[in-house]
Amino acid sequence: MDTMNFLTPEISQADLVTFSDERVNLKQPDAQRYREQVSNLRDDLDRYLAAHPDFGVEKMLLSGSLAKGIALKTIRDADVAIYVKGASAPQELSALLNWLGAKLRLTYPQIDPQKIYVDGPCVVIAFSGTGIKVEITPVHSLGDAEGRGYLWDRSTGKKVLTSIPRHLEFIRSRKDKRPTHYAQVIRLMKWWVRQREKDTVGFKFRSFLVELIVAKVADSGADFSDYHAALESVFVYIQNSGLKERIAFADYYKASALPNTRTGVVEIFDPVTPDNNVAADITESTRSQLVDLAGKALDTLSYARTCQTKGEAVECWREVMGATFNT
């Protein structure tokens, strides 16, 4: 037996790049189409605000995975934040959403009013022609240079202080250190979570939490240029830590600013404010389930390295990344 061939993984980095490009990543033309739709909305809003300075709305800002450059091919909506200001904006979420919906119908008279509606903690603008939905989250602006404001967490319903510009800066600083690879590892991990949400009853894990776990692993010095090894390093961290240790970052505050007592089963803190444990809604059952799933993925990827045929290796990767995995 040729030992060198036996040790060479049947699924190469090039294979993983091809899979990512074809199956996982949002294509650039589609991303541009989404951004242009939001840009047109923002331009119309700016013109309206110039003519109505007391409108109670400050600005519109692209947010979420599209703004961060980590969107999956399966994305069907664009996340946008609208900063509201002044005493005219209601403080209670339901009233605020209805108020904002009415404001948006005035701003965009060219859009069918029925296409602007409240859905959960946001206002949706649905475009029939493109099929794009813009999900607009209201943010009570503090009016400072850091873009801080209060919004309602989509999972917990809790009103929290955060900063969308700083969130974008947080991920950009890490992407700058690992051009291409950092964003790709996040997308692959998000894709893995998406597969588990399909095949594991009751499993849910937010994309923002995936981003922060990957950031933790990246900050520890993991090499992301080899996607097989990078995914293994994330799964190793989840399994070894059990997600029982605090995850926090020193970009905008010191560790001493964090709460003195535990704030949840899992503690993953918003990188721009020490008061917000964004994983506070995770139960012990979900934590245990995620650790178990990460362990299974790690075992499967480790075994994939020893496969002597490509067909066998592909089956391993399909267990981890879903039935669409092919090379």
mmCIF file of C-alpha atoms in Angstrom:
data_model
loop_
_atom_site.group_PDB
_atom_site.id
_atom_site.type_symbol
_atom_site.label_atom_id
_atom_site.label_comp_id
_atom_site.label_asym_id
_atom_site.label_seq_id
_atom_site.Cartn_x
_atom_site.Cartn_y
_atom_site.Cartn_z
ATOM 1 C CA MET A 1 0.000 0.000 0.000
ATOM 2 C CA ASP A 2 1.218 3.498 -0.847
ATOM 3 C CA THR A 3 1.304 5.170 2.596
ATOM 4 C CA MET A 4 1.401 8.684 1.166
ATOM 5 C CA ASN A 5 -1.772 8.094 -0.883
ATOM 6 C CA PHE A 6 -3.478 6.603 2.175
ATOM 7 C CA LEU A 7 -2.683 9.722 4.200
ATOM 8 C CA THR A 8 -3.873 12.128 1.520
ATOM 9 C CA PRO A 9 -7.497 13.192 2.188
ATOM 10 C CA GLU A 10 -9.855 12.133 -0.581
ATOM 11 C CA ILE A 11 -11.742 15.439 -0.246
ATOM 12 C CA SER A 12 -9.322 18.243 -1.032
ATOM 13 C CA GLN A 13 -9.393 21.943 -0.235
ATOM 14 C CA ALA A 14 -10.256 22.544 -3.881
ATOM 15 C CA ASP A 15 -13.269 20.233 -3.521
ATOM 16 C CA LEU A 16 -14.488 22.202 -0.504
ATOM 17 C CA VAL A 17 -13.998 25.502 -2.322
ATOM 18 C CA THR A 18 -16.046 24.190 -5.262
ATOM 19 C CA PHE A 19 -18.814 22.929 -2.968
ATOM 20 C CA SER A 20 -18.903 26.271 -1.181
ATOM 21 C CA ASP A 21 -19.076 28.249 -4.418
ATOM 22 C CA GLU A 22 -21.746 26.066 -5.999
ATOM 23 C CA ARG A 23 -23.951 25.116 -3.050
ATOM 24 C CA VAL A 24 -23.325 27.280 -0.001
ATOM 25 C CA ASN A 25 -22.403 30.843 -0.920
ATOM 26 C CA LEU A 26 -24.778 33.543 -2.108
ATOM 27 C CA LYS A 27 -23.725 34.393 -5.661
ATOM 28 C CA GLN A 28 -22.315 37.866 -6.159
ATOM 29 C CA PRO A 29 -24.962 38.941 -8.717
ATOM 30 C CA ASP A 30 -27.715 37.903 -6.307
ATOM 31 C CA ALA A 31 -26.023 39.694 -3.407
ATOM 32 C CA GLN A 32 -25.743 42.804 -5.566
ATOM 33 C CA ARG A 33 -29.436 42.572 -6.456
ATOM 34 C CA TYR A 34 -30.364 42.503 -2.770
ATOM 35 C CA ARG A 35 -28.059 45.403 -1.963
ATOM 36 C CA GLU A 36 -29.436 47.481 -4.819
ATOM 37 C CA GLN A 37 -32.977 46.905 -3.571
ATOM 38 C CA VAL A 38 -32.002 48.146 -0.107
ATOM 39 C CA SER A 39 -30.011 51.022 -1.588
ATOM 40 C CA ASN A 40 -33.065 52.176 -3.554
ATOM 41 C CA LEU A 41 -35.171 52.064 -0.399
ATOM 42 C CA ARG A 42 -32.531 54.019 1.504
ATOM 43 C CA ASP A 43 -32.304 56.679 -1.220
ATOM 44 C CA ASP A 44 -36.081 57.126 -1.255
ATOM 45 C CA LEU A 45 -36.094 57.386 2.538
ATOM 46 C CA ASP A 46 -33.313 59.991 2.524
ATOM 47 C CA ARG A 47 -35.247 62.119 0.037
ATOM 48 C CA TYR A 48 -38.397 61.852 2.144
ATOM 49 C CA LEU A 49 -36.525 62.740 5.339
ATOM 50 C CA ALA A 50 -34.983 65.794 3.672
ATOM 51 C CA ALA A 51 -38.496 67.064 2.975
ATOM 52 C CA HIS A 52 -39.905 65.950 6.346
ATOM 53 C CA PRO A 53 -37.227 66.578 9.020
ATOM 54 C CA ASP A 54 -39.680 65.950 11.878
ATOM 55 C CA PHE A 55 -40.667 62.512 10.571
ATOM 56 C CA GLY A 56 -39.207 60.695 13.601
ATOM 57 C CA VAL A 57 -36.914 58.471 11.542
ATOM 58 C CA GLU A 58 -33.159 58.985 11.455
ATOM 59 C CA LYS A 59 -31.651 56.580 8.907
ATOM 60 C CA MET A 60 -31.725 53.134 7.310
ATOM 61 C CA LEU A 61 -28.783 50.737 7.604
ATOM 62 C CA LEU A 62 -28.177 47.365 5.934
ATOM 63 C CA SER A 63 -27.464 44.745 8.599
ATOM 64 C CA GLY A 64 -27.327 40.977 9.035
ATOM 65 C CA SER A 65 -25.494 38.409 6.928
ATOM 66 C CA LEU A 66 -25.768 40.388 3.709
ATOM 67 C CA ALA A 67 -24.016 43.405 5.229
ATOM 68 C CA LYS A 68 -21.373 41.143 6.813
ATOM 69 C CA GLY A 69 -20.644 39.257 3.588
ATOM 70 C CA ILE A 70 -21.518 35.858 5.084
ATOM 71 C CA ALA A 71 -24.921 35.186 3.503
ATOM 72 C CA LEU A 72 -25.876 31.698 2.343
ATOM 73 C CA LYS A 73 -27.281 30.858 -1.072
ATOM 74 C CA THR A 74 -30.607 30.072 0.605
ATOM 75 C CA ILE A 75 -31.148 33.652 1.795
ATOM 76 C CA ARG A 76 -34.564 35.024 0.869
ATOM 77 C CA ASP A 77 -34.571 38.351 2.659
ATOM 78 C CA ALA A 78 -32.389 41.322 3.482
ATOM 79 C CA ASP A 79 -32.066 42.573 7.061
ATOM 80 C CA VAL A 80 -32.272 46.316 7.538
ATOM 81 C CA ALA A 81 -32.329 48.511 10.622
ATOM 82 C CA ILE A 82 -34.244 51.767 10.770
ATOM 83 C CA TYR A 83 -33.157 54.139 13.510
ATOM 84 C CA VAL A 84 -36.079 56.007 15.050
ATOM 85 C CA LYS A 85 -35.793 59.043 17.269
ATOM 86 C CA GLY A 86 -37.772 61.475 19.345
ATOM 87 C CA ALA A 87 -40.727 61.194 21.666
ATOM 88 C CA SER A 88 -43.072 60.414 18.775
ATOM 89 C CA ALA A 89 -41.700 56.876 18.410
ATOM 90 C CA PRO A 90 -43.586 54.484 20.753
ATOM 91 C CA GLN A 91 -41.562 52.637 23.389
ATOM 92 C CA GLU A 92 -43.602 49.427 23.312
ATOM 93 C CA LEU A 93 -42.722 47.044 20.451
ATOM 94 C CA SER A 94 -46.189 46.342 19.051
ATOM 95 C CA ALA A 95 -47.083 50.019 18.923
ATOM 96 C CA LEU A 96 -43.651 50.874 17.494
ATOM 97 C CA LEU A 97 -44.018 48.357 14.656
ATOM 98 C CA ASN A 98 -47.473 49.663 13.721
ATOM 99 C CA TRP A 99 -46.133 53.229 13.885
ATOM 100 C CA LEU A 100 -43.185 52.329 11.673
ATOM 101 C CA GLY A 101 -45.357 50.466 9.188
ATOM 102 C CA ALA A 102 -47.543 53.541 8.789
ATOM 103 C CA LYS A 103 -44.437 55.708 8.313
ATOM 104 C CA LEU A 104 -43.081 53.374 5.632
ATOM 105 C CA ARG A 105 -46.359 53.392 3.708
ATOM 106 C CA LEU A 106 -46.117 57.189 3.575
ATOM 107 C CA THR A 107 -42.479 57.011 2.497
ATOM 108 C CA TYR A 108 -43.081 54.489 -0.286
ATOM 109 C CA PRO A 109 -46.476 55.311 -1.867
ATOM 110 C CA GLN A 110 -45.382 53.425 -4.996
ATOM 111 C CA ILE A 111 -45.449 50.132 -3.066
ATOM 112 C CA ASP A 112 -48.754 48.332 -2.513
ATOM 113 C CA PRO A 113 -49.626 49.063 1.151
ATOM 114 C CA GLN A 114 -50.447 45.371 1.649
ATOM 115 C CA LYS A 115 -46.822 44.567 0.780
ATOM 116 C CA ILE A 116 -45.708 46.511 3.879
ATOM 117 C CA TYR A 117 -46.724 44.570 6.957
ATOM 118 C CA VAL A 118 -45.689 43.623 10.478
ATOM 119 C CA ASP A 119 -44.232 40.137 10.887
ATOM 120 C CA GLY A 120 -42.788 39.157 14.271
ATOM 121 C CA PRO A 121 -40.423 41.831 15.618
ATOM 122 C CA CYS A 122 -39.993 43.626 12.294
ATOM 123 C CA VAL A 123 -41.789 45.329 9.412
ATOM 124 C CA VAL A 124 -41.532 43.542 6.069
ATOM 125 C CA ILE A 125 -41.506 45.114 2.623
ATOM 126 C CA ALA A 126 -42.183 42.367 0.062
ATOM 127 C CA PHE A 127 -41.290 42.968 -3.583
ATOM 128 C CA SER A 128 -43.374 40.835 -5.922
ATOM 129 C CA GLY A 129 -41.176 41.262 -8.991
ATOM 130 C CA THR A 130 -37.867 40.185 -7.473
ATOM 131 C CA GLY A 131 -39.279 38.010 -4.702
ATOM 132 C CA ILE A 132 -37.069 39.864 -2.239
ATOM 133 C CA LYS A 133 -38.300 40.601 1.271
ATOM 134 C CA VAL A 134 -36.694 43.395 3.248
ATOM 135 C CA GLU A 135 -37.090 42.797 6.994
ATOM 136 C CA ILE A 136 -36.867 46.099 8.834
ATOM 137 C CA THR A 137 -35.995 46.139 12.520
ATOM 138 C CA PRO A 138 -36.669 49.372 14.452
ATOM 139 C CA VAL A 139 -33.831 50.700 16.597
ATOM 140 C CA HIS A 140 -34.359 53.446 19.177
ATOM 141 C CA SER A 141 -31.369 55.640 18.373
ATOM 142 C CA LEU A 142 -29.143 57.166 21.043
ATOM 143 C CA GLY A 143 -27.842 59.557 18.411
ATOM 144 C CA ASP A 144 -24.161 58.930 19.142
ATOM 145 C CA ALA A 145 -21.216 58.384 16.800
ATOM 146 C CA GLU A 146 -21.081 54.656 17.603
ATOM 147 C CA GLY A 147 -24.534 54.038 16.156
ATOM 148 C CA ARG A 148 -25.842 52.626 19.428
ATOM 149 C CA GLY A 149 -29.508 52.032 20.012
ATOM 150 C CA TYR A 150 -32.123 49.793 21.597
ATOM 151 C CA LEU A 151 -33.738 46.968 19.659
ATOM 152 C CA TRP A 152 -35.760 43.874 20.490
ATOM 153 C CA ASP A 153 -33.930 40.553 20.330
ATOM 154 C CA ARG A 154 -35.735 38.302 17.844
ATOM 155 C CA SER A 155 -35.373 35.185 19.980
ATOM 156 C CA THR A 156 -35.891 36.464 23.508
ATOM 157 C CA GLY A 157 -38.085 39.496 22.848
ATOM 158 C CA LYS A 158 -35.869 41.420 25.248
ATOM 159 C CA LYS A 159 -35.042 45.068 24.572
ATOM 160 C CA VAL A 160 -31.253 45.379 24.358
ATOM 161 C CA LEU A 161 -28.661 48.052 23.726
ATOM 162 C CA THR A 162 -26.319 47.326 20.845
ATOM 163 C CA SER A 163 -24.547 48.881 17.855
ATOM 164 C CA ILE A 164 -24.985 47.572 14.328
ATOM 165 C CA PRO A 165 -22.024 49.592 12.921
ATOM 166 C CA ARG A 166 -19.782 48.059 15.579
ATOM 167 C CA HIS A 167 -21.088 44.568 14.793
ATOM 168 C CA LEU A 168 -20.052 45.132 11.180
ATOM 169 C CA GLU A 169 -16.697 46.492 12.300
ATOM 170 C CA PHE A 170 -16.193 43.472 14.585
ATOM 171 C CA ILE A 171 -16.508 40.966 11.768
ATOM 172 C CA ARG A 172 -14.673 43.176 9.269
ATOM 173 C CA SER A 173 -11.599 43.339 11.501
ATOM 174 C CA ARG A 174 -11.415 39.539 11.538
ATOM 175 C CA LYS A 175 -12.091 39.202 7.832
ATOM 176 C CA ASP A 176 -9.211 41.603 7.198
ATOM 177 C CA LYS A 177 -6.855 39.200 8.997
ATOM 178 C CA ARG A 178 -8.123 36.175 7.053
ATOM 179 C CA PRO A 179 -9.393 37.420 3.684
ATOM 180 C CA THR A 180 -11.818 34.937 2.075
ATOM 181 C CA HIS A 181 -11.234 32.134 4.587
ATOM 182 C CA TYR A 182 -12.809 33.669 7.702
ATOM 183 C CA ALA A 183 -16.128 34.407 6.009
ATOM 184 C CA GLN A 184 -16.105 31.026 4.279
ATOM 185 C CA VAL A 185 -15.668 29.072 7.509
ATOM 186 C CA ILE A 186 -18.617 30.969 9.006
ATOM 187 C CA ARG A 187 -20.747 30.112 5.968
ATOM 188 C CA LEU A 188 -19.782 26.437 6.159
ATOM 189 C CA MET A 189 -20.636 26.314 9.869
ATOM 190 C CA LYS A 190 -23.951 28.049 9.212
ATOM 191 C CA TRP A 191 -24.607 25.498 6.478
ATOM 192 C CA TRP A 192 -23.875 22.674 8.933
ATOM 193 C CA VAL A 193 -26.347 24.178 11.423
ATOM 194 C CA ARG A 194 -28.933 24.448 8.654
ATOM 195 C CA GLN A 195 -28.583 20.722 7.896
ATOM 196 C CA ARG A 196 -28.980 19.827 11.560
ATOM 197 C CA GLU A 197 -32.084 21.997 11.819
ATOM 198 C CA LYS A 198 -33.511 19.894 8.997
ATOM 199 C CA ASP A 199 -32.664 16.471 10.357
ATOM 200 C CA THR A 200 -32.690 16.955 14.139
ATOM 201 C CA VAL A 201 -36.064 17.456 15.799
ATOM 202 C CA GLY A 202 -36.265 20.629 17.852
ATOM 203 C CA PHE A 203 -32.766 21.849 17.028
ATOM 204 C CA LYS A 204 -32.318 25.591 16.461
ATOM 205 C CA PHE A 205 -29.160 27.659 16.674
ATOM 206 C CA ARG A 206 -28.951 31.303 15.640
ATOM 207 C CA SER A 207 -26.521 32.483 12.982
ATOM 208 C CA PHE A 208 -25.183 35.241 15.231
ATOM 209 C CA LEU A 209 -24.126 32.637 17.794
ATOM 210 C CA VAL A 210 -22.350 30.667 15.057
ATOM 211 C CA GLU A 211 -20.474 33.835 14.085
ATOM 212 C CA LEU A 212 -19.327 34.441 17.645
ATOM 213 C CA ILE A 213 -18.200 30.856 18.243
ATOM 214 C CA VAL A 214 -16.180 30.974 15.019
ATOM 215 C CA ALA A 215 -14.729 34.331 16.112
ATOM 216 C CA LYS A 216 -13.665 32.754 19.413
ATOM 217 C CA VAL A 217 -11.876 29.929 17.580
ATOM 218 C CA ALA A 218 -10.279 32.339 15.112
ATOM 219 C CA ASP A 219 -9.037 34.598 17.910
ATOM 220 C CA SER A 220 -7.373 31.567 19.503
ATOM 221 C CA GLY A 221 -5.126 31.342 16.447
ATOM 222 C CA ALA A 222 -6.740 28.522 14.446
ATOM 223 C CA ASP A 223 -5.675 28.235 10.814
ATOM 224 C CA PHE A 224 -8.709 28.808 8.599
ATOM 225 C CA SER A 225 -6.928 28.369 5.262
ATOM 226 C CA ASP A 226 -7.654 24.600 5.345
ATOM 227 C CA TYR A 227 -11.448 24.303 5.565
ATOM 228 C CA HIS A 228 -11.426 20.679 6.721
ATOM 229 C CA ALA A 229 -9.082 21.546 9.592
ATOM 230 C CA ALA A 230 -10.942 24.784 10.327
ATOM 231 C CA LEU A 231 -14.276 23.014 10.723
ATOM 232 C CA GLU A 232 -12.642 20.404 12.935
ATOM 233 C CA SER A 233 -11.182 23.171 15.122
ATOM 234 C CA VAL A 234 -14.657 24.678 15.653
ATOM 235 C CA PHE A 235 -16.174 21.293 16.488
ATOM 236 C CA VAL A 236 -13.261 20.528 18.834
ATOM 237 C CA TYR A 237 -13.868 23.797 20.673
ATOM 238 C CA ILE A 238 -17.602 23.096 21.071
ATOM 239 C CA GLN A 239 -16.961 19.557 22.280
ATOM 240 C CA ASN A 240 -14.079 20.334 24.633
ATOM 241 C CA SER A 241 -15.654 23.427 26.181
ATOM 242 C CA GLY A 242 -19.157 21.993 26.233
ATOM 243 C CA LEU A 243 -20.103 25.658 25.710
ATOM 244 C CA LYS A 244 -19.815 26.014 29.470
ATOM 245 C CA GLU A 245 -17.134 28.712 29.419
ATOM 246 C CA ARG A 246 -17.906 32.356 28.799
ATOM 247 C CA ILE A 247 -17.363 33.687 25.312
ATOM 248 C CA ALA A 248 -16.668 37.414 25.240
ATOM 249 C CA PHE A 249 -14.421 39.751 23.293
ATOM 250 C CA ALA A 250 -12.209 42.686 24.224
ATOM 251 C CA ASP A 251 -12.839 44.812 21.130
ATOM 252 C CA TYR A 252 -15.092 47.329 22.892
ATOM 253 C CA TYR A 253 -15.019 46.548 26.614
ATOM 254 C CA LYS A 254 -12.882 44.863 29.251
ATOM 255 C CA ALA A 255 -13.645 41.502 30.844
ATOM 256 C CA SER A 256 -14.177 43.322 34.150
ATOM 257 C CA ALA A 257 -17.334 44.881 32.663
ATOM 258 C CA LEU A 258 -19.060 41.496 32.354
ATOM 259 C CA PRO A 259 -21.666 40.426 34.949
ATOM 260 C CA ASN A 260 -20.286 38.948 38.169
ATOM 261 C CA THR A 261 -22.865 36.152 38.208
ATOM 262 C CA ARG A 262 -23.814 33.644 35.550
ATOM 263 C CA THR A 263 -26.500 34.845 33.125
ATOM 264 C CA GLY A 264 -27.547 31.607 31.447
ATOM 265 C CA VAL A 265 -26.789 27.982 30.657
ATOM 266 C CA VAL A 266 -24.608 29.258 27.803
ATOM 267 C CA GLU A 267 -22.898 32.646 27.960
ATOM 268 C CA ILE A 268 -21.975 34.260 24.657
ATOM 269 C CA PHE A 269 -21.840 38.019 25.051
ATOM 270 C CA ASP A 270 -22.647 40.629 22.463
ATOM 271 C CA PRO A 271 -19.201 41.882 21.391
ATOM 272 C CA VAL A 272 -20.304 45.511 21.633
ATOM 273 C CA THR A 273 -22.004 45.463 25.051
ATOM 274 C CA PRO A 274 -21.232 43.422 28.182
ATOM 275 C CA ASP A 275 -24.821 43.497 29.405
ATOM 276 C CA ASN A 276 -26.286 41.287 26.695
ATOM 277 C CA ASN A 277 -25.806 37.528 26.797
ATOM 278 C CA VAL A 278 -27.083 36.722 23.304
ATOM 279 C CA ALA A 279 -27.274 33.016 24.203
ATOM 280 C CA ALA A 280 -29.423 33.565 27.308
ATOM 281 C CA ASP A 281 -32.374 31.704 25.773
ATOM 282 C CA ILE A 282 -30.429 28.461 25.200
ATOM 283 C CA THR A 283 -31.608 25.615 27.400
ATOM 284 C CA GLU A 284 -29.504 22.811 28.853
ATOM 285 C CA SER A 285 -31.168 20.463 26.386
ATOM 286 C CA THR A 286 -30.133 22.589 23.403
ATOM 287 C CA ARG A 287 -26.587 22.994 24.740
ATOM 288 C CA SER A 288 -26.199 19.264 25.257
ATOM 289 C CA GLN A 289 -27.691 18.543 21.846
ATOM 290 C CA LEU A 290 -25.321 20.947 20.096
ATOM 291 C CA VAL A 291 -22.267 19.502 21.848
ATOM 292 C CA ASP A 292 -23.367 15.990 20.901
ATOM 293 C CA LEU A 293 -23.937 16.975 17.256
ATOM 294 C CA ALA A 294 -20.547 18.707 17.125
ATOM 295 C CA GLY A 295 -18.903 15.572 18.481
ATOM 296 C CA LYS A 296 -20.561 13.423 15.816
ATOM 297 C CA ALA A 297 -19.482 15.849 13.080
ATOM 298 C CA LEU A 298 -15.922 15.818 14.386
ATOM 299 C CA ASP A 299 -15.815 12.023 14.403
ATOM 300 C CA THR A 300 -17.177 11.889 10.846
ATOM 301 C CA LEU A 301 -14.707 14.472 9.512
ATOM 302 C CA SER A 302 -11.841 12.699 11.245
ATOM 303 C CA TYR A 303 -12.887 9.413 9.657
ATOM 304 C CA ALA A 304 -13.179 11.120 6.250
ATOM 305 C CA ARG A 305 -9.429 11.724 6.364
ATOM 306 C CA THR A 306 -8.764 7.975 6.374
ATOM 307 C CA CYS A 307 -11.116 6.989 3.557
ATOM 308 C CA GLN A 308 -9.410 5.109 0.747
ATOM 309 C CA THR A 309 -12.004 5.937 -1.917
ATOM 310 C CA LYS A 310 -13.525 9.243 -2.838
ATOM 311 C CA GLY A 311 -17.020 7.772 -2.789
ATOM 312 C CA GLU A 312 -16.634 6.789 0.855
ATOM 313 C CA ALA A 313 -15.235 10.228 1.717
ATOM 314 C CA VAL A 314 -18.136 11.944 -0.052
ATOM 315 C CA GLU A 315 -20.608 9.937 2.042
ATOM 316 C CA CYS A 316 -18.845 11.156 5.200
ATOM 317 C CA TRP A 317 -19.083 14.755 4.079
ATOM 318 C CA ARG A 318 -22.731 14.291 3.162
ATOM 319 C CA GLU A 319 -23.425 13.254 6.742
ATOM 320 C CA VAL A 320 -21.964 16.572 7.861
ATOM 321 C CA MET A 321 -22.942 18.964 5.059
ATOM 322 C CA GLY A 322 -26.091 17.410 3.653
ATOM 323 C CA ALA A 323 -27.124 15.471 0.575
ATOM 324 C CA THR A 324 -26.110 18.232 -1.855
ATOM 325 C CA PHE A 325 -22.426 17.713 -1.079
ATOM 326 C CA ASN A 326 -20.676 16.472 -4.206
ATOM 327 C CA THR A 327 -17.324 16.880 -5.941
#
